[in-house]
Amino acid sequence: MKLKTRMILANASTVIIPTIITVLVALVAFFVFDKLFGSGISYEHQQKQSMIKVKLINETSTWKQTPEVLEEESYQKYLLEQLAEIHGELMLIKDDEVEFSSKKFSKIEVAKSLASGNIKGRNEPVVINDVSYTVFVTDLMYKEGSKGSLLLLVPVDRWETSFTGLIALVSITFIITFAITNIIISYQFSRSIINPLYTLQSAAAEIAKGNLDYSIVEEGDREIQELCRDLELMRIKLKESVHTQLKYEDNRKLLISSISHDLKTPVTSIKGYVEGILDGIASNPDKMERYLKTIALKAHQIDQMIDDLLLYAKLDLNQIPFDFERVDIAEYFQHCILENEPELESNKIVISFHNELNHKRNVLLDRERMKRVIMNILDNSRKYMCNDQGEINIFLRETVASIIVELRDNGSGINEGDLPHIFDRFYRADAARTKGSGLGLAIAKQIIEGHNGRVWAVSHGKEGTSIMISLSKS
């Protein structure tokens, strides 16, 4: 449920529920009063009683103009019949004497009735024989000069006497139920928000302590669930970021260690030959020349190593842009073979090209970067070639979506356990992998991946190794 919907329902419930309970209590009270007082509070009775009251009160003008009509027996009978319908009483007073009454009243009761009816602005009820009456007094003036009064005693409506109590009951019921409902709903509503917030607070405290394995459970309303989901994603991303940072830190330490190791050997050699020259060990021109050539070779190795390291770093940081163009893959590899064939032949290595493509196929390549890949792989095969007659065969094949390039040599091969790691920088798992800068295949992998391709190795045991390259067709 949405938090907004829950708030609307909670606010509406704090009013609707007390209202329903109050209405039910009022109906029950009305039912109880009806059973206690019979039909006295029925709608028909109330309507009939009101009509008779209004009818009698409207005749007061007639009584004032012709008070003698009240002395007629037939009219008195008519008034008694009307009053009997509402259980009322009648008193006709002339010259301070009761001329006619519907029943016998004592002098005290007559005085109380007169006193109650003569209070201006109020009709306070008078109690006669445990019955409350509202007194309506009409002053009369007879033609012969006598004064009198007509008193109508109308029973106080039992509904009216109970209405105040009913209103008080309904009001108290509404206030109590409103307070209880508000407390319950507020508690339930706050719990649905506070409990997930407590969970988030605990999770935040754990994450602040560095415990990134503390998962955040989705609970509560939809908005809070979305917040939990976002914070859980943030935790996962933060954990991955920390893991990556630690990995980079380990790689940095490994890089420093590997660079130190790889640079130490040629630097030590240079230092030894320089000291030999300074100490006069190179006493003749031939030996001096041999020392200097060795120093130049070692310096070249250091320079090549630094160049490879800078290139790898730039590729790793995506700082080298690729200049892609559509290239005929078979023609491109034939050209690469022609460029590298003389150097390989000088090392007694024969290179062969086998085009197994049925048709001309184009691939998006950066010519210079891909040439660096081929040179690194061929140079790697040349360095670790152990046969007197080395062979390198390049095969071009295709699948439905890609071109497969296989560069296979007949060298010493690679152990199966080392295959997944030979493209890692400075990998030194095997003694046969201790030559060179250790970055050649790592650079090749970076360039291939920059072409959205894939590179892997297949070992043929003592029969050599194949480097496989997969490139997407254009």
Tab-separated table of C-alpha atoms in Angstrom:
chain	number	residue	atom	x	y	z
A	1	MET	CA	0.000	0.000	0.000
A	2	LYS	CA	1.175	3.508	-0.754
A	3	LEU	CA	2.047	5.720	2.202
A	4	LYS	CA	-0.237	8.469	0.862
A	5	THR	CA	-3.173	6.037	0.667
A	6	ARG	CA	-2.484	4.782	4.178
A	7	MET	CA	-2.455	8.374	5.497
A	8	ILE	CA	-5.785	9.139	3.806
A	9	LEU	CA	-7.375	5.951	5.184
A	10	ALA	CA	-5.966	6.613	8.654
A	11	ASN	CA	-7.310	10.178	8.744
A	12	ALA	CA	-10.677	9.080	7.370
A	13	SER	CA	-10.895	6.194	9.861
A	14	THR	CA	-10.363	8.515	12.839
A	15	VAL	CA	-13.628	10.233	11.867
A	16	ILE	CA	-15.669	7.473	10.223
A	17	ILE	CA	-15.227	4.820	12.946
A	18	PRO	CA	-16.258	7.113	15.878
A	19	THR	CA	-19.202	8.368	13.805
A	20	ILE	CA	-20.434	4.832	13.097
A	21	ILE	CA	-20.067	3.796	16.756
A	22	THR	CA	-21.834	6.970	17.903
A	23	VAL	CA	-24.735	6.364	15.496
A	24	LEU	CA	-25.051	2.769	16.720
A	25	VAL	CA	-25.049	3.930	20.350
A	26	ALA	CA	-27.704	6.562	19.537
A	27	LEU	CA	-29.899	3.963	17.829
A	28	VAL	CA	-29.541	1.621	20.807
A	29	ALA	CA	-30.393	4.458	23.200
A	30	PHE	CA	-33.402	5.410	21.079
A	31	PHE	CA	-34.556	1.791	21.095
A	32	VAL	CA	-34.168	1.598	24.898
A	33	PHE	CA	-36.096	4.843	25.409
A	34	ASP	CA	-38.852	3.590	23.133
A	35	LYS	CA	-39.155	0.384	25.162
A	36	LEU	CA	-39.166	2.328	28.428
A	37	PHE	CA	-41.641	5.020	27.385
A	38	GLY	CA	-43.800	3.066	24.986
A	39	SER	CA	-45.151	5.087	22.079
A	40	GLY	CA	-44.469	8.332	23.839
A	41	ILE	CA	-41.548	9.100	21.637
A	42	SER	CA	-42.920	7.723	18.395
A	43	TYR	CA	-42.990	10.050	15.424
A	44	GLU	CA	-46.800	9.804	15.019
A	45	HIS	CA	-47.383	10.632	18.662
A	46	GLN	CA	-45.041	13.601	18.569
A	47	GLN	CA	-46.684	14.917	15.412
A	48	LYS	CA	-50.201	14.532	16.830
A	49	GLN	CA	-49.240	16.181	20.125
A	50	SER	CA	-47.664	19.149	18.332
A	51	MET	CA	-50.713	19.658	16.108
A	52	ILE	CA	-53.074	19.753	19.094
A	53	LYS	CA	-50.805	22.178	20.946
A	54	VAL	CA	-50.674	24.502	17.971
A	55	LYS	CA	-54.465	24.231	17.460
A	56	LEU	CA	-55.290	25.111	21.055
A	57	ILE	CA	-52.780	27.919	21.207
A	58	ASN	CA	-54.155	29.411	17.987
A	59	GLU	CA	-57.598	29.657	19.597
A	60	THR	CA	-56.370	32.014	22.265
A	61	SER	CA	-57.442	35.000	20.155
A	62	THR	CA	-60.996	33.649	20.148
A	63	TRP	CA	-60.926	33.176	23.890
A	64	LYS	CA	-59.727	36.720	24.448
A	65	GLN	CA	-62.438	38.219	22.233
A	66	THR	CA	-65.327	36.052	23.485
A	67	PRO	CA	-64.333	34.504	26.822
A	68	GLU	CA	-67.995	33.579	27.415
A	69	VAL	CA	-67.606	30.670	24.975
A	70	LEU	CA	-65.429	28.963	27.563
A	71	GLU	CA	-68.453	28.752	29.913
A	72	GLU	CA	-70.437	26.758	27.389
A	73	GLU	CA	-70.618	23.097	28.314
A	74	SER	CA	-70.253	21.898	24.711
A	75	TYR	CA	-67.075	23.898	24.165
A	76	GLN	CA	-65.679	22.746	27.483
A	77	LYS	CA	-66.351	19.160	26.376
A	78	TYR	CA	-64.554	19.882	23.088
A	79	LEU	CA	-61.511	21.273	24.940
A	80	LEU	CA	-61.421	18.271	27.255
A	81	GLU	CA	-61.460	15.914	24.277
A	82	GLN	CA	-58.586	17.765	22.675
A	83	LEU	CA	-56.573	17.807	25.875
A	84	ALA	CA	-57.278	14.126	26.502
A	85	GLU	CA	-55.386	13.338	23.280
A	86	ILE	CA	-52.232	14.804	24.793
A	87	HIS	CA	-53.043	13.989	28.467
A	88	GLY	CA	-53.362	17.700	29.199
A	89	GLU	CA	-55.426	19.557	31.830
A	90	LEU	CA	-57.553	22.687	31.775
A	91	MET	CA	-58.402	25.325	34.399
A	92	LEU	CA	-60.765	28.293	33.925
A	93	ILE	CA	-60.389	30.932	36.654
A	94	LYS	CA	-62.796	33.862	37.057
A	95	ASP	CA	-62.376	36.473	39.737
A	96	ASP	CA	-59.721	34.343	41.476
A	97	GLU	CA	-62.040	31.386	41.695
A	98	VAL	CA	-61.806	28.160	39.699
A	99	GLU	CA	-64.823	28.291	37.437
A	100	PHE	CA	-64.098	25.025	35.632
A	101	SER	CA	-61.303	22.458	35.560
A	102	SER	CA	-60.656	19.119	33.926
A	103	LYS	CA	-59.969	17.647	37.344
A	104	LYS	CA	-59.850	18.844	40.894
A	105	PHE	CA	-56.794	20.940	41.724
A	106	SER	CA	-55.812	22.236	45.116
A	107	LYS	CA	-55.319	25.923	45.709
A	108	ILE	CA	-51.568	25.402	45.945
A	109	GLU	CA	-51.518	23.618	42.579
A	110	VAL	CA	-53.593	26.429	41.058
A	111	ALA	CA	-51.216	29.048	42.455
A	112	LYS	CA	-48.151	27.154	41.223
A	113	SER	CA	-49.685	26.864	37.776
A	114	LEU	CA	-50.515	30.569	37.636
A	115	ALA	CA	-47.038	31.487	38.848
A	116	SER	CA	-45.387	29.236	36.235
A	117	GLY	CA	-47.500	30.512	33.354
A	118	ASN	CA	-47.036	34.190	34.224
A	119	ILE	CA	-43.218	34.109	34.049
A	120	LYS	CA	-42.420	36.157	30.964
A	121	GLY	CA	-40.024	34.702	28.450
A	122	ARG	CA	-39.930	31.305	30.126
A	123	ASN	CA	-42.378	28.438	30.567
A	124	GLU	CA	-40.888	26.605	33.459
A	125	PRO	CA	-42.685	23.307	34.025
A	126	VAL	CA	-44.808	22.745	37.106
A	127	VAL	CA	-45.058	19.321	38.758
A	128	ILE	CA	-48.528	18.115	39.794
A	129	ASN	CA	-48.954	14.536	41.020
A	130	ASP	CA	-45.442	13.627	39.730
A	131	VAL	CA	-46.332	14.854	36.241
A	132	SER	CA	-44.529	17.824	34.691
A	133	TYR	CA	-46.704	20.290	32.822
A	134	THR	CA	-45.965	23.291	30.693
A	135	VAL	CA	-48.512	25.993	31.549
A	136	PHE	CA	-49.960	28.304	28.879
A	137	VAL	CA	-51.985	31.182	30.461
A	138	THR	CA	-54.493	33.252	28.497
A	139	ASP	CA	-55.789	36.375	30.285
A	140	LEU	CA	-59.528	36.936	29.850
A	141	MET	CA	-61.707	40.033	30.200
A	142	TYR	CA	-65.454	39.439	30.427
A	143	LYS	CA	-68.017	41.977	29.199
A	144	GLU	CA	-69.359	42.569	32.635
A	145	GLY	CA	-65.840	43.597	33.685
A	146	SER	CA	-64.725	40.436	35.415
A	147	LYS	CA	-61.191	39.195	34.956
A	148	GLY	CA	-60.118	35.654	34.504
A	149	SER	CA	-57.520	33.299	33.123
A	150	LEU	CA	-57.530	30.127	31.087
A	151	LEU	CA	-54.733	27.717	31.975
A	152	LEU	CA	-53.717	24.956	29.573
A	153	LEU	CA	-51.498	22.370	31.248
A	154	VAL	CA	-49.642	20.465	28.548
A	155	PRO	CA	-47.538	17.500	29.746
A	156	VAL	CA	-43.844	17.989	29.174
A	157	ASP	CA	-42.823	15.707	26.338
A	158	ARG	CA	-40.919	12.749	27.744
A	159	TRP	CA	-38.753	12.826	24.630
A	160	GLU	CA	-37.755	16.390	25.416
A	161	THR	CA	-36.823	15.459	28.964
A	162	SER	CA	-34.580	12.676	27.637
A	163	PHE	CA	-33.173	14.545	24.632
A	164	THR	CA	-30.563	16.410	26.688
A	165	GLY	CA	-29.356	13.157	28.197
A	166	LEU	CA	-29.243	11.534	24.766
A	167	ILE	CA	-27.208	14.428	23.367
A	168	ALA	CA	-24.808	14.153	26.296
A	169	LEU	CA	-24.526	10.395	25.769
A	170	VAL	CA	-23.872	10.806	22.041
A	171	SER	CA	-21.301	13.554	22.629
A	172	ILE	CA	-19.410	11.599	25.279
A	173	THR	CA	-19.518	8.463	23.120
A	174	PHE	CA	-18.105	10.326	20.111
A	175	ILE	CA	-15.328	11.965	22.153
A	176	ILE	CA	-14.269	8.687	23.795
A	177	THR	CA	-14.397	6.621	20.599
A	178	PHE	CA	-12.603	9.380	18.681
A	179	ALA	CA	-9.801	9.448	21.252
A	180	ILE	CA	-9.466	5.628	21.382
A	181	THR	CA	-9.650	5.262	17.586
A	182	ASN	CA	-7.111	8.033	17.095
A	183	ILE	CA	-4.689	6.377	19.549
A	184	ILE	CA	-5.053	2.898	17.975
A	185	ILE	CA	-4.803	4.082	14.366
A	186	SER	CA	-1.909	6.430	15.165
A	187	TYR	CA	-0.081	3.563	16.865
A	188	GLN	CA	-0.665	1.184	13.945
A	189	PHE	CA	0.213	3.840	11.374
A	190	SER	CA	3.368	4.935	13.177
A	191	ARG	CA	4.452	1.318	13.689
A	192	SER	CA	4.182	0.637	9.936
A	193	ILE	CA	6.605	3.539	9.371
A	194	ILE	CA	8.798	3.468	12.475
A	195	ASN	CA	9.653	-0.269	12.368
A	196	PRO	CA	11.108	-0.089	8.817
A	197	LEU	CA	12.903	3.121	9.792
A	198	TYR	CA	14.439	1.342	12.785
A	199	THR	CA	15.589	-1.397	10.387
A	200	LEU	CA	17.104	1.208	8.065
A	201	GLN	CA	18.746	2.913	11.039
A	202	SER	CA	20.311	-0.389	12.143
A	203	ALA	CA	21.465	-1.079	8.582
A	204	ALA	CA	22.975	2.402	8.294
A	205	ALA	CA	24.804	1.912	11.602
A	206	GLU	CA	26.196	-1.439	10.426
A	207	ILE	CA	27.277	0.028	7.089
A	208	ALA	CA	28.884	2.958	8.914
A	209	LYS	CA	30.877	0.412	10.925
A	210	GLY	CA	32.078	-1.114	7.669
A	211	ASN	CA	29.806	-4.168	7.704
A	212	LEU	CA	28.762	-4.149	4.061
A	213	ASP	CA	27.327	-7.692	4.314
A	214	TYR	CA	24.340	-6.433	6.345
A	215	SER	CA	21.459	-6.780	3.857
A	216	ILE	CA	18.439	-4.459	3.985
A	217	VAL	CA	15.053	-6.213	3.903
A	218	GLU	CA	12.190	-4.558	2.008
A	219	GLU	CA	9.264	-3.906	4.344
A	220	GLY	CA	6.590	-1.310	5.056
A	221	ASP	CA	4.603	0.723	2.560
A	222	ARG	CA	5.508	0.988	-1.095
A	223	GLU	CA	7.519	4.195	-0.735
A	224	ILE	CA	9.489	2.771	2.201
A	225	GLN	CA	10.043	-0.491	0.275
A	226	GLU	CA	11.403	1.535	-2.629
A	227	LEU	CA	13.680	3.392	-0.198
A	228	CYS	CA	14.871	0.053	1.252
A	229	ARG	CA	15.455	-1.258	-2.280
A	230	ASP	CA	17.465	1.819	-3.259
A	231	LEU	CA	19.550	1.650	-0.082
A	232	GLU	CA	20.159	-2.077	-0.659
A	233	LEU	CA	21.348	-1.310	-4.183
A	234	MET	CA	23.549	1.437	-2.736
A	235	ARG	CA	24.982	-1.083	-0.240
A	236	ILE	CA	25.701	-3.573	-3.019
A	237	LYS	CA	27.321	-0.896	-5.179
A	238	LEU	CA	29.344	0.334	-2.204
A	239	LYS	CA	30.453	-3.215	-1.442
A	240	GLU	CA	31.443	-3.715	-5.065
A	241	SER	CA	33.258	-0.379	-5.032
A	242	VAL	CA	35.195	-1.308	-1.892
A	243	HIS	CA	35.973	-4.724	-3.372
A	244	THR	CA	37.160	-3.090	-6.587
A	245	GLN	CA	39.231	-0.587	-4.628
A	246	LEU	CA	40.870	-3.384	-2.658
A	247	LYS	CA	41.474	-5.264	-5.886
A	248	TYR	CA	43.050	-2.170	-7.432
A	249	GLU	CA	45.169	-1.753	-4.326
A	250	ASP	CA	46.363	-5.355	-4.601
A	251	ASN	CA	47.027	-4.845	-8.301
A	252	ARG	CA	48.956	-1.675	-7.533
A	253	LYS	CA	51.117	-3.501	-5.001
A	254	LEU	CA	51.617	-6.347	-7.462
A	255	LEU	CA	52.445	-3.855	-10.216
A	256	ILE	CA	55.056	-2.100	-8.074
A	257	SER	CA	56.518	-5.433	-7.032
A	258	SER	CA	56.615	-6.727	-10.610
A	259	ILE	CA	58.107	-3.526	-12.028
A	260	SER	CA	60.750	-3.538	-9.318
A	261	HIS	CA	61.541	-7.152	-10.058
A	262	ASP	CA	61.645	-6.736	-13.848
A	263	LEU	CA	63.669	-3.543	-13.778
A	264	LYS	CA	66.148	-4.793	-11.209
A	265	THR	CA	67.694	-7.442	-13.501
A	266	PRO	CA	68.671	-5.173	-16.454
A	267	VAL	CA	69.621	-2.328	-14.109
A	268	THR	CA	71.867	-4.681	-12.157
A	269	SER	CA	73.443	-5.843	-15.428
A	270	ILE	CA	74.011	-2.262	-16.591
A	271	LYS	CA	75.476	-1.376	-13.206
A	272	GLY	CA	77.847	-4.380	-13.302
A	273	TYR	CA	79.104	-3.675	-16.840
A	274	VAL	CA	79.576	0.039	-16.073
A	275	GLU	CA	81.569	-0.816	-12.950
A	276	GLY	CA	83.591	-3.284	-15.057
A	277	ILE	CA	84.454	-0.506	-17.513
A	278	LEU	CA	85.312	1.923	-14.705
A	279	ASP	CA	87.483	-0.673	-12.975
A	280	GLY	CA	89.385	-1.318	-16.208
A	281	ILE	CA	88.164	-4.894	-16.681
A	282	ALA	CA	87.324	-4.073	-20.326
A	283	SER	CA	90.975	-3.638	-21.137
A	284	ASN	CA	90.819	-4.049	-24.884
A	285	PRO	CA	88.546	-2.469	-27.555
A	286	ASP	CA	86.660	-5.746	-28.331
A	287	LYS	CA	85.741	-6.313	-24.719
A	288	MET	CA	84.809	-2.631	-24.317
A	289	GLU	CA	82.555	-2.875	-27.359
A	290	ARG	CA	80.938	-6.054	-26.020
A	291	TYR	CA	80.269	-4.361	-22.653
A	292	LEU	CA	78.777	-1.299	-24.301
A	293	LYS	CA	76.554	-3.393	-26.572
A	294	THR	CA	75.299	-5.302	-23.541
A	295	ILE	CA	74.592	-2.023	-21.742
A	296	ALA	CA	72.724	-0.699	-24.798
A	297	LEU	CA	70.667	-3.926	-25.029
A	298	LYS	CA	69.708	-3.795	-21.359
A	299	ALA	CA	68.821	-0.097	-21.681
A	300	HIS	CA	66.645	-0.975	-24.683
A	301	GLN	CA	64.911	-3.664	-22.631
A	302	ILE	CA	64.189	-1.133	-19.882
A	303	ASP	CA	62.898	1.369	-22.439
A	304	GLN	CA	60.669	-1.290	-24.030
A	305	MET	CA	59.375	-2.342	-20.646
A	306	ILE	CA	58.500	1.248	-19.721
A	307	ASP	CA	56.773	1.762	-23.077
A	308	ASP	CA	54.738	-1.421	-22.573
A	309	LEU	CA	53.809	-0.345	-19.055
A	310	LEU	CA	52.665	3.107	-20.198
A	311	LEU	CA	50.677	1.596	-23.078
A	312	TYR	CA	48.984	-0.904	-20.774
A	313	ALA	CA	48.129	1.842	-18.259
A	314	LYS	CA	46.596	4.021	-20.990
A	315	LEU	CA	44.611	1.093	-22.393
A	316	ASP	CA	43.408	0.190	-18.902
A	317	LEU	CA	42.210	3.777	-18.356
A	318	ASN	CA	40.651	3.979	-21.851
A	319	GLN	CA	42.888	6.932	-22.693
A	320	ILE	CA	43.873	5.660	-26.142
A	321	PRO	CA	41.185	6.141	-28.815
A	322	PHE	CA	40.694	3.452	-31.461
A	323	ASP	CA	40.585	4.381	-35.135
A	324	PHE	CA	38.285	1.721	-36.554
A	325	GLU	CA	37.890	1.015	-40.257
A	326	ARG	CA	36.384	-1.773	-42.321
A	327	VAL	CA	39.185	-4.180	-43.219
A	328	ASP	CA	39.395	-7.384	-45.289
A	329	ILE	CA	40.554	-9.719	-42.520
A	330	ALA	CA	42.398	-12.185	-44.825
A	331	GLU	CA	44.272	-9.463	-46.650
A	332	TYR	CA	45.179	-7.780	-43.368
A	333	PHE	CA	46.749	-10.917	-41.880
A	334	GLN	CA	48.671	-11.648	-45.091
A	335	HIS	CA	50.177	-8.167	-44.799
A	336	CYS	CA	51.064	-8.717	-41.120
A	337	ILE	CA	52.785	-12.011	-41.994
A	338	LEU	CA	54.880	-10.329	-44.680
A	339	GLU	CA	56.055	-7.718	-42.153
A	340	ASN	CA	57.042	-10.240	-39.483
A	341	GLU	CA	58.305	-13.090	-41.704
A	342	PRO	CA	61.973	-11.870	-42.029
A	343	GLU	CA	62.511	-11.595	-38.282
A	344	LEU	CA	60.888	-14.975	-37.633
A	345	GLU	CA	63.004	-16.629	-40.337
A	346	SER	CA	66.146	-15.228	-38.700
A	347	ASN	CA	65.071	-17.144	-35.573
A	348	LYS	CA	64.463	-20.323	-37.635
A	349	ILE	CA	60.672	-20.039	-37.363
A	350	VAL	CA	58.403	-20.712	-40.354
A	351	ILE	CA	55.084	-18.880	-40.435
A	352	SER	CA	52.152	-20.127	-42.553
A	353	PHE	CA	48.709	-18.644	-43.283
A	354	HIS	CA	45.602	-20.804	-43.775
A	355	ASN	CA	42.480	-18.986	-44.942
A	356	GLU	CA	39.451	-21.223	-44.349
A	357	LEU	CA	36.897	-18.491	-45.084
A	358	ASN	CA	34.507	-19.218	-47.936
A	359	HIS	CA	34.022	-15.565	-48.825
A	360	LYS	CA	35.645	-12.230	-48.329
A	361	ARG	CA	34.919	-11.043	-44.800
A	362	ASN	CA	35.279	-7.537	-43.388
A	363	VAL	CA	35.958	-6.669	-39.783
A	364	LEU	CA	36.116	-3.309	-38.014
A	365	LEU	CA	39.755	-2.929	-36.914
A	366	ASP	CA	42.217	-0.369	-35.719
A	367	ARG	CA	45.085	-1.392	-37.995
A	368	GLU	CA	47.922	-0.172	-35.763
A	369	ARG	CA	46.486	-1.511	-32.507
A	370	MET	CA	45.686	-4.925	-34.000
A	371	LYS	CA	49.181	-5.052	-35.527
A	372	ARG	CA	50.529	-4.611	-31.976
A	373	VAL	CA	48.408	-7.614	-30.891
A	374	ILE	CA	49.806	-9.852	-33.659
A	375	MET	CA	53.385	-8.705	-32.985
A	376	ASN	CA	53.036	-9.386	-29.229
A	377	ILE	CA	51.621	-12.871	-29.794
A	378	LEU	CA	54.266	-13.752	-32.412
A	379	ASP	CA	57.033	-12.333	-30.224
A	380	ASN	CA	55.730	-14.364	-27.290
A	381	SER	CA	55.812	-17.544	-29.433
A	382	ARG	CA	59.327	-16.705	-30.656
A	383	LYS	CA	60.674	-16.198	-27.115
A	384	TYR	CA	59.374	-19.512	-25.834
A	385	MET	CA	60.061	-21.605	-28.950
A	386	CYS	CA	62.084	-24.663	-27.874
A	387	ASN	CA	62.172	-26.607	-31.158
A	388	ASP	CA	65.069	-26.309	-33.529
A	389	GLN	CA	62.611	-25.745	-36.347
A	390	GLY	CA	59.823	-23.567	-35.104
A	391	GLU	CA	56.430	-23.302	-36.760
A	392	ILE	CA	53.640	-20.763	-36.414
A	393	ASN	CA	50.378	-21.353	-38.262
A	394	ILE	CA	47.649	-18.735	-38.574
A	395	PHE	CA	44.128	-20.014	-39.312
A	396	LEU	CA	41.082	-17.923	-40.288
A	397	ARG	CA	37.686	-19.484	-39.616
A	398	GLU	CA	34.197	-18.134	-39.114
A	399	THR	CA	31.071	-18.788	-37.106
A	400	VAL	CA	27.615	-17.358	-37.601
A	401	ALA	CA	28.460	-14.021	-35.962
A	402	SER	CA	32.240	-13.842	-35.652
A	403	ILE	CA	35.635	-14.411	-37.264
A	404	ILE	CA	37.952	-16.757	-35.361
A	405	VAL	CA	41.731	-16.227	-35.667
A	406	GLU	CA	43.986	-19.010	-34.372
A	407	LEU	CA	47.730	-18.462	-33.954
A	408	ARG	CA	49.270	-21.863	-33.190
A	409	ASP	CA	52.927	-22.568	-32.448
A	410	ASN	CA	54.842	-25.793	-31.805
A	411	GLY	CA	56.573	-24.500	-28.687
A	412	SER	CA	56.820	-25.986	-25.227
A	413	GLY	CA	53.125	-25.494	-24.425
A	414	ILE	CA	51.498	-24.164	-21.284
A	415	ASN	CA	50.187	-26.025	-18.228
A	416	GLU	CA	46.376	-26.232	-18.035
A	417	GLY	CA	46.389	-24.485	-14.647
A	418	ASP	CA	48.234	-21.483	-16.064
A	419	LEU	CA	45.993	-20.938	-19.130
A	420	PRO	CA	43.405	-18.665	-17.418
A	421	HIS	CA	46.189	-16.385	-16.118
A	422	ILE	CA	48.598	-15.928	-19.012
A	423	PHE	CA	46.832	-12.720	-20.064
A	424	ASP	CA	47.295	-11.206	-16.595
A	425	ARG	CA	50.022	-8.604	-16.310
A	426	PHE	CA	53.342	-9.795	-14.897
A	427	TYR	CA	52.070	-13.337	-14.515
A	428	ARG	CA	54.956	-15.533	-13.295
A	429	ALA	CA	53.392	-18.899	-12.458
A	430	ASP	CA	55.690	-20.925	-14.686
A	431	ALA	CA	59.444	-20.751	-15.201
A	432	ALA	CA	58.901	-20.646	-18.953
A	433	ARG	CA	57.049	-17.355	-18.485
A	434	THR	CA	59.920	-15.398	-16.970
A	435	LYS	CA	61.161	-13.775	-20.177
A	436	GLY	CA	60.132	-10.382	-21.470
A	437	SER	CA	58.222	-7.605	-19.726
A	438	GLY	CA	55.234	-9.768	-18.828
A	439	LEU	CA	52.836	-7.247	-20.433
A	440	GLY	CA	52.707	-8.443	-24.043
A	441	LEU	CA	49.674	-10.718	-23.757
A	442	ALA	CA	48.002	-8.356	-21.240
A	443	ILE	CA	48.281	-5.526	-23.788
A	444	ALA	CA	46.947	-7.852	-26.505
A	445	LYS	CA	43.923	-8.673	-24.345
A	446	GLN	CA	43.195	-4.988	-23.669
A	447	ILE	CA	43.305	-4.166	-27.394
A	448	ILE	CA	41.114	-7.156	-28.360
A	449	GLU	CA	38.532	-6.199	-25.730
A	450	GLY	CA	38.677	-2.641	-27.090
A	451	HIS	CA	37.501	-4.202	-30.379
A	452	ASN	CA	34.607	-5.841	-28.476
A	453	GLY	CA	36.324	-9.157	-29.093
A	454	ARG	CA	37.584	-12.010	-26.968
A	455	VAL	CA	40.952	-13.747	-26.624
A	456	TRP	CA	41.839	-17.002	-24.920
A	457	ALA	CA	44.518	-19.744	-25.041
A	458	VAL	CA	44.343	-23.454	-25.784
A	459	SER	CA	47.196	-25.757	-24.789
A	460	HIS	CA	48.146	-28.748	-26.919
A	461	GLY	CA	50.523	-30.135	-24.327
A	462	LYS	CA	54.056	-30.633	-25.642
A	463	GLU	CA	52.827	-29.913	-29.175
A	464	GLY	CA	52.442	-26.204	-28.529
A	465	THR	CA	49.849	-23.562	-27.778
A	466	SER	CA	47.073	-21.794	-29.690
A	467	ILE	CA	46.039	-18.210	-29.058
A	468	MET	CA	42.421	-17.774	-30.179
A	469	ILE	CA	40.908	-14.412	-31.112
A	470	SER	CA	37.209	-13.846	-31.770
A	471	LEU	CA	36.160	-10.668	-33.672
A	472	SER	CA	32.626	-9.647	-34.641
A	473	LYS	CA	31.731	-9.511	-38.302
A	474	SER	CA	30.959	-6.081	-39.747
